[in-house]
PDB file of C-alpha atoms in Angstrom:
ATOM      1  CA  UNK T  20     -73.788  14.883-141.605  1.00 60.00           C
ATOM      2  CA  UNK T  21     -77.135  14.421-141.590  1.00 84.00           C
ATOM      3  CA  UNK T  22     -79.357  18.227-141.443  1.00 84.00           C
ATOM      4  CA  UNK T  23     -81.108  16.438-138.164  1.00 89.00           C
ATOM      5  CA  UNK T  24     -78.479  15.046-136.735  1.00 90.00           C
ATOM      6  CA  UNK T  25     -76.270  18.458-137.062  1.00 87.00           C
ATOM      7  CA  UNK T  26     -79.192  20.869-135.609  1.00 91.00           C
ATOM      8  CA  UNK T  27     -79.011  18.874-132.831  1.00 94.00           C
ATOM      9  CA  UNK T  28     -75.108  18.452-131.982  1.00 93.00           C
ATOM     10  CA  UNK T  29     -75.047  22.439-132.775  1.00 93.00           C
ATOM     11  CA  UNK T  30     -77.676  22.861-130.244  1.00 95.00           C
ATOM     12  CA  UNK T  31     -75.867  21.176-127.527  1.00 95.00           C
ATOM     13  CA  UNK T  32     -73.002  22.654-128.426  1.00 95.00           C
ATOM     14  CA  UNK T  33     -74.189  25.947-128.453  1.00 94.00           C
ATOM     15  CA  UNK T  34     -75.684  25.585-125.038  1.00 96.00           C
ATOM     16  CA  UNK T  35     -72.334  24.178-123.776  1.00 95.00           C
ATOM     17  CA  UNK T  36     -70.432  27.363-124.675  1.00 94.00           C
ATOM     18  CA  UNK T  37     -73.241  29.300-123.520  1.00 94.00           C
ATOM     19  CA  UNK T  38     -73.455  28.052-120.334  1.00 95.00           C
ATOM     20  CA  UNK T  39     -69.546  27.911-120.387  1.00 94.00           C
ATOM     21  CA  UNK T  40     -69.588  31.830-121.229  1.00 91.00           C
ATOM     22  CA  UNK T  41     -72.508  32.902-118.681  1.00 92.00           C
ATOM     23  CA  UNK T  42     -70.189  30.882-115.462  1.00 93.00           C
ATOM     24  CA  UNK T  43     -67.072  32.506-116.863  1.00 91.00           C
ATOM     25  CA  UNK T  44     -69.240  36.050-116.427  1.00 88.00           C
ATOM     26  CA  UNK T  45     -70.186  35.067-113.255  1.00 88.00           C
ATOM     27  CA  UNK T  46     -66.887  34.493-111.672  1.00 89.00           C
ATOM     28  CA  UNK T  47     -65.636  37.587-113.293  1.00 86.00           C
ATOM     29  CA  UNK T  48     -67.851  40.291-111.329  1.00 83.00           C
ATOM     30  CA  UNK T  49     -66.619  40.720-108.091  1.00 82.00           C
ATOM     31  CA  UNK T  50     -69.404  43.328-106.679  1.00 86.00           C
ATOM     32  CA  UNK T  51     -72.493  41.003-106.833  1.00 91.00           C
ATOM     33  CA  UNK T  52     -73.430  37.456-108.083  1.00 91.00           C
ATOM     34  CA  UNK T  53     -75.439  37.306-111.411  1.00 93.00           C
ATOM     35  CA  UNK T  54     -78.318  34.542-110.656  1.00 92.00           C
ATOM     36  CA  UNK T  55     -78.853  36.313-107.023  1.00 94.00           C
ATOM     37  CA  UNK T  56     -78.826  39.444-108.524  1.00 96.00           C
ATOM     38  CA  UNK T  57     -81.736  38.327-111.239  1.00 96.00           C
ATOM     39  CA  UNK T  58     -83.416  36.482-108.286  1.00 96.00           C
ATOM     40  CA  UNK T  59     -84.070  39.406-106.600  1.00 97.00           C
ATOM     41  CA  UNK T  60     -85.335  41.295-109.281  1.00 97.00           C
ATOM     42  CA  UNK T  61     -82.143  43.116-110.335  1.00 98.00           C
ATOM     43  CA  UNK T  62     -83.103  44.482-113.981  1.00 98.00           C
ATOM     44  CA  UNK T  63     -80.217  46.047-114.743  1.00 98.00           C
ATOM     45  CA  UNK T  64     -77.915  43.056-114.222  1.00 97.00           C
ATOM     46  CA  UNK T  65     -80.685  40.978-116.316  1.00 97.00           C
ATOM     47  CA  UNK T  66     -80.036  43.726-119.222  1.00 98.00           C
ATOM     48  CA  UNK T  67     -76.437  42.800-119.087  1.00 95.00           C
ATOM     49  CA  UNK T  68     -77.171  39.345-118.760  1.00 95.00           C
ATOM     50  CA  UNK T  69     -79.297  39.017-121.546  1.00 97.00           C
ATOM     51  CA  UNK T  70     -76.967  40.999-123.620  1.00 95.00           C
ATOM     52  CA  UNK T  71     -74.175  38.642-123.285  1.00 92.00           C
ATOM     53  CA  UNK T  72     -76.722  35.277-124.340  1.00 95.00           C
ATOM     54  CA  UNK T  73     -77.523  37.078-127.222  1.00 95.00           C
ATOM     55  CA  UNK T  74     -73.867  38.382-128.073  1.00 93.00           C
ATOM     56  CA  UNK T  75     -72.347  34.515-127.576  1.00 92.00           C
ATOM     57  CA  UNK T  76     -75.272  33.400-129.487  1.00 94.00           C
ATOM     58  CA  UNK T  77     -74.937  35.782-132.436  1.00 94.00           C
ATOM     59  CA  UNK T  78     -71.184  34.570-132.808  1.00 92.00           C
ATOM     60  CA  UNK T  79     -72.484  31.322-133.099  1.00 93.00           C
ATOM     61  CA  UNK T  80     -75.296  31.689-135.816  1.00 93.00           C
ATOM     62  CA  UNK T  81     -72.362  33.312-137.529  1.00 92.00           C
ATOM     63  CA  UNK T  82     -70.468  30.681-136.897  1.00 90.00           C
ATOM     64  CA  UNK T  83     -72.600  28.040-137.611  1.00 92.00           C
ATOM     65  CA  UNK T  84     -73.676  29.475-141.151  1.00 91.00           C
ATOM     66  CA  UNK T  85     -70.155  29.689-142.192  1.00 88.00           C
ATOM     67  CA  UNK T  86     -67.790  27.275-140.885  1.00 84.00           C
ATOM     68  CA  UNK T  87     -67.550  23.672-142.789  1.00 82.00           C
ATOM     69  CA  UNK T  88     -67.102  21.564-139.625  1.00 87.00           C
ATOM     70  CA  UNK T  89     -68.573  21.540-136.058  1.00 89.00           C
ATOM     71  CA  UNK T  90     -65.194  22.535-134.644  1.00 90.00           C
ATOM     72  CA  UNK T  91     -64.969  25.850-136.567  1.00 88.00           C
ATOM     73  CA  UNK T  92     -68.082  26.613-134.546  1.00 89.00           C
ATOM     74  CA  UNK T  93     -66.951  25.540-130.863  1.00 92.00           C
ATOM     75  CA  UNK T  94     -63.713  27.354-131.706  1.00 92.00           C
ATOM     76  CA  UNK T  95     -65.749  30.638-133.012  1.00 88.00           C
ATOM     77  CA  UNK T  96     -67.611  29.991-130.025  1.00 87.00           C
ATOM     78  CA  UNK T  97     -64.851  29.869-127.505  1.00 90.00           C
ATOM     79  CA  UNK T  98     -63.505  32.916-129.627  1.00 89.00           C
ATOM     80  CA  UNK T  99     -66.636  34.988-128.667  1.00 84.00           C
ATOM     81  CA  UNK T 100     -66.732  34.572-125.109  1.00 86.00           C
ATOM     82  CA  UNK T 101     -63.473  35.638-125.036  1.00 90.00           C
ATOM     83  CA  UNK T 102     -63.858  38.480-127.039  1.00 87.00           C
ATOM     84  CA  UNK T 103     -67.311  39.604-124.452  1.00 85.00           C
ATOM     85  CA  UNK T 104     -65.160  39.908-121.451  1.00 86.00           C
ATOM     86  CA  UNK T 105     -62.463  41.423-123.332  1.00 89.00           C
ATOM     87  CA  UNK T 106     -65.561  43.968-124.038  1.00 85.00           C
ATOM     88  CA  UNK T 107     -66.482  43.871-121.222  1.00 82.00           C
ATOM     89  CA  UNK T 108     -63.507  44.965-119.358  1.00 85.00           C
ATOM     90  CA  UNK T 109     -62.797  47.903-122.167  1.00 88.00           C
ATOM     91  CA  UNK T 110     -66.063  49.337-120.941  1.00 85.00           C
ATOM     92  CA  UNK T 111     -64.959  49.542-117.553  1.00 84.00           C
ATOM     93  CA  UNK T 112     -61.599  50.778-117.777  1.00 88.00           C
ATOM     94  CA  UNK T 113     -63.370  53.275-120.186  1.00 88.00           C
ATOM     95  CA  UNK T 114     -65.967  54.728-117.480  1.00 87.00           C
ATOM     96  CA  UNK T 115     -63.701  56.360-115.433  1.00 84.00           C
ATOM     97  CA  UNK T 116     -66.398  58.372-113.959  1.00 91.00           C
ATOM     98  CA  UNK T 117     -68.253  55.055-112.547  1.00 91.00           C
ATOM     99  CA  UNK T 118     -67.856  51.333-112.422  1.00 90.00           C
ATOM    100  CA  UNK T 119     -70.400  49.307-114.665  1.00 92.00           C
ATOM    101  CA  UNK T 120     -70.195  46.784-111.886  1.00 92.00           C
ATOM    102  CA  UNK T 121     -71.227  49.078-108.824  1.00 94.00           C
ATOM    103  CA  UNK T 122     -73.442  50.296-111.332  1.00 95.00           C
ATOM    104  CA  UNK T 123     -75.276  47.137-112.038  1.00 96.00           C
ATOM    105  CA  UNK T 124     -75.419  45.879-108.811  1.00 96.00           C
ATOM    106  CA  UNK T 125     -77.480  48.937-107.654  1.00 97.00           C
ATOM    107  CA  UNK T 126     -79.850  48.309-110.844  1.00 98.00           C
ATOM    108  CA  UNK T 127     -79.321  51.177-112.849  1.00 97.00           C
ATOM    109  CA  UNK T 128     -81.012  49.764-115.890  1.00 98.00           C
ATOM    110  CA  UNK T 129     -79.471  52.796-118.439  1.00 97.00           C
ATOM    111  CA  UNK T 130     -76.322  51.152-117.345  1.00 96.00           C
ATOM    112  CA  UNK T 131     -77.522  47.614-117.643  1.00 97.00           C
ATOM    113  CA  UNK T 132     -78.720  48.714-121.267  1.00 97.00           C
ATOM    114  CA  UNK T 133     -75.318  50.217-122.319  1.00 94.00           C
ATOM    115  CA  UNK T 134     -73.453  46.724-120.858  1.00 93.00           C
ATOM    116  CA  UNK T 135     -76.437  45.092-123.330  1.00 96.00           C
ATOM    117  CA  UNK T 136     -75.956  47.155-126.047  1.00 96.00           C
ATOM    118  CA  UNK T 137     -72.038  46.755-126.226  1.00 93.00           C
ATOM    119  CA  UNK T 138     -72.605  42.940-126.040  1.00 92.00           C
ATOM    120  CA  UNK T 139     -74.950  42.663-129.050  1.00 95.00           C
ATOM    121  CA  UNK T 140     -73.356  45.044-130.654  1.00 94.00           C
ATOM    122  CA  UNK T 141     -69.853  42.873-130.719  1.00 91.00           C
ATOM    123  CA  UNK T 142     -71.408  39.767-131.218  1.00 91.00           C
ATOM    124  CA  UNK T 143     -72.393  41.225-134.858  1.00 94.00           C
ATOM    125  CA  UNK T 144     -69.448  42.742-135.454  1.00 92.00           C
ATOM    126  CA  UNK T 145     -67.660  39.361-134.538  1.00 89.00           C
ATOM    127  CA  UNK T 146     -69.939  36.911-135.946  1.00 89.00           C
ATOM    128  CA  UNK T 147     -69.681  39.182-139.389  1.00 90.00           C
ATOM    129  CA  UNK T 148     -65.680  38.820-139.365  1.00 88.00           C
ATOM    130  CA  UNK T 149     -66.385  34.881-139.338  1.00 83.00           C
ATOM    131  CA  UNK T 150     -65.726  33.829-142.720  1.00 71.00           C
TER     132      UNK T 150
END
């Protein structure tokens, strides 16, 4: 495929699977809604946000550097959102002394930075495994 021609189709498709990954998030949190939340100036739910673009996205470079055909990438893709709520649902069963969603909803950014953190942090870790 033409260099051109590929950039673009991975483009789209990468903001397909983001987009399909950030409405998947939203439906998932029960507490609060994700665009109000950032509409009214909610940083810590930004932070979290943020960290799960950049976690999908990572999986994709990944994905995109070392798979042979556009599918292997939507399918890595796919792959990573799963794996982020499967993340993110770890870290809340694992903070037993408060919920990350209460939590983010009342904009406790250290919070919103941990939720971050363990989003970029797996999208490396997954994105490396893609070989």
């Amino acid at each position: 495929m033409n260099a051109f021609i590929g950039t673009i189709v991975y483009f789209f498709i990468s903001i397909v699977i983001v987009l399909i990954g950030l409405f998947i998030f939203e439906n998932i949190t029960r507490k609060y809604k994700d665009y109000e939340e950032i509409k009214n100036g909610n940083v810590a739910v930004s932070l979290s946000v943020s960290g799960k673009i950049i976690g999908i996205c990572l999986i994709l470079a990944f994905a995109i550097y070392n798979s042979a055909h556009i599918y292997d990438t939507i399918i890595w893709g796919l792959v990573g959102v799963v794996l982020q709520m499967v993340a993110y649902v770890i870290v809340e069963l694992l903070t037993r002394t408060f919920s990350i969603e209460e939590q983010l909803k009342n904009n406790n950014i250290a919070v919103g930075i941990l939720s971050m953190s363990v989003s970029i942090g797996l999208g490396f870790v997954v994105g490396a495994s893609i070989t």
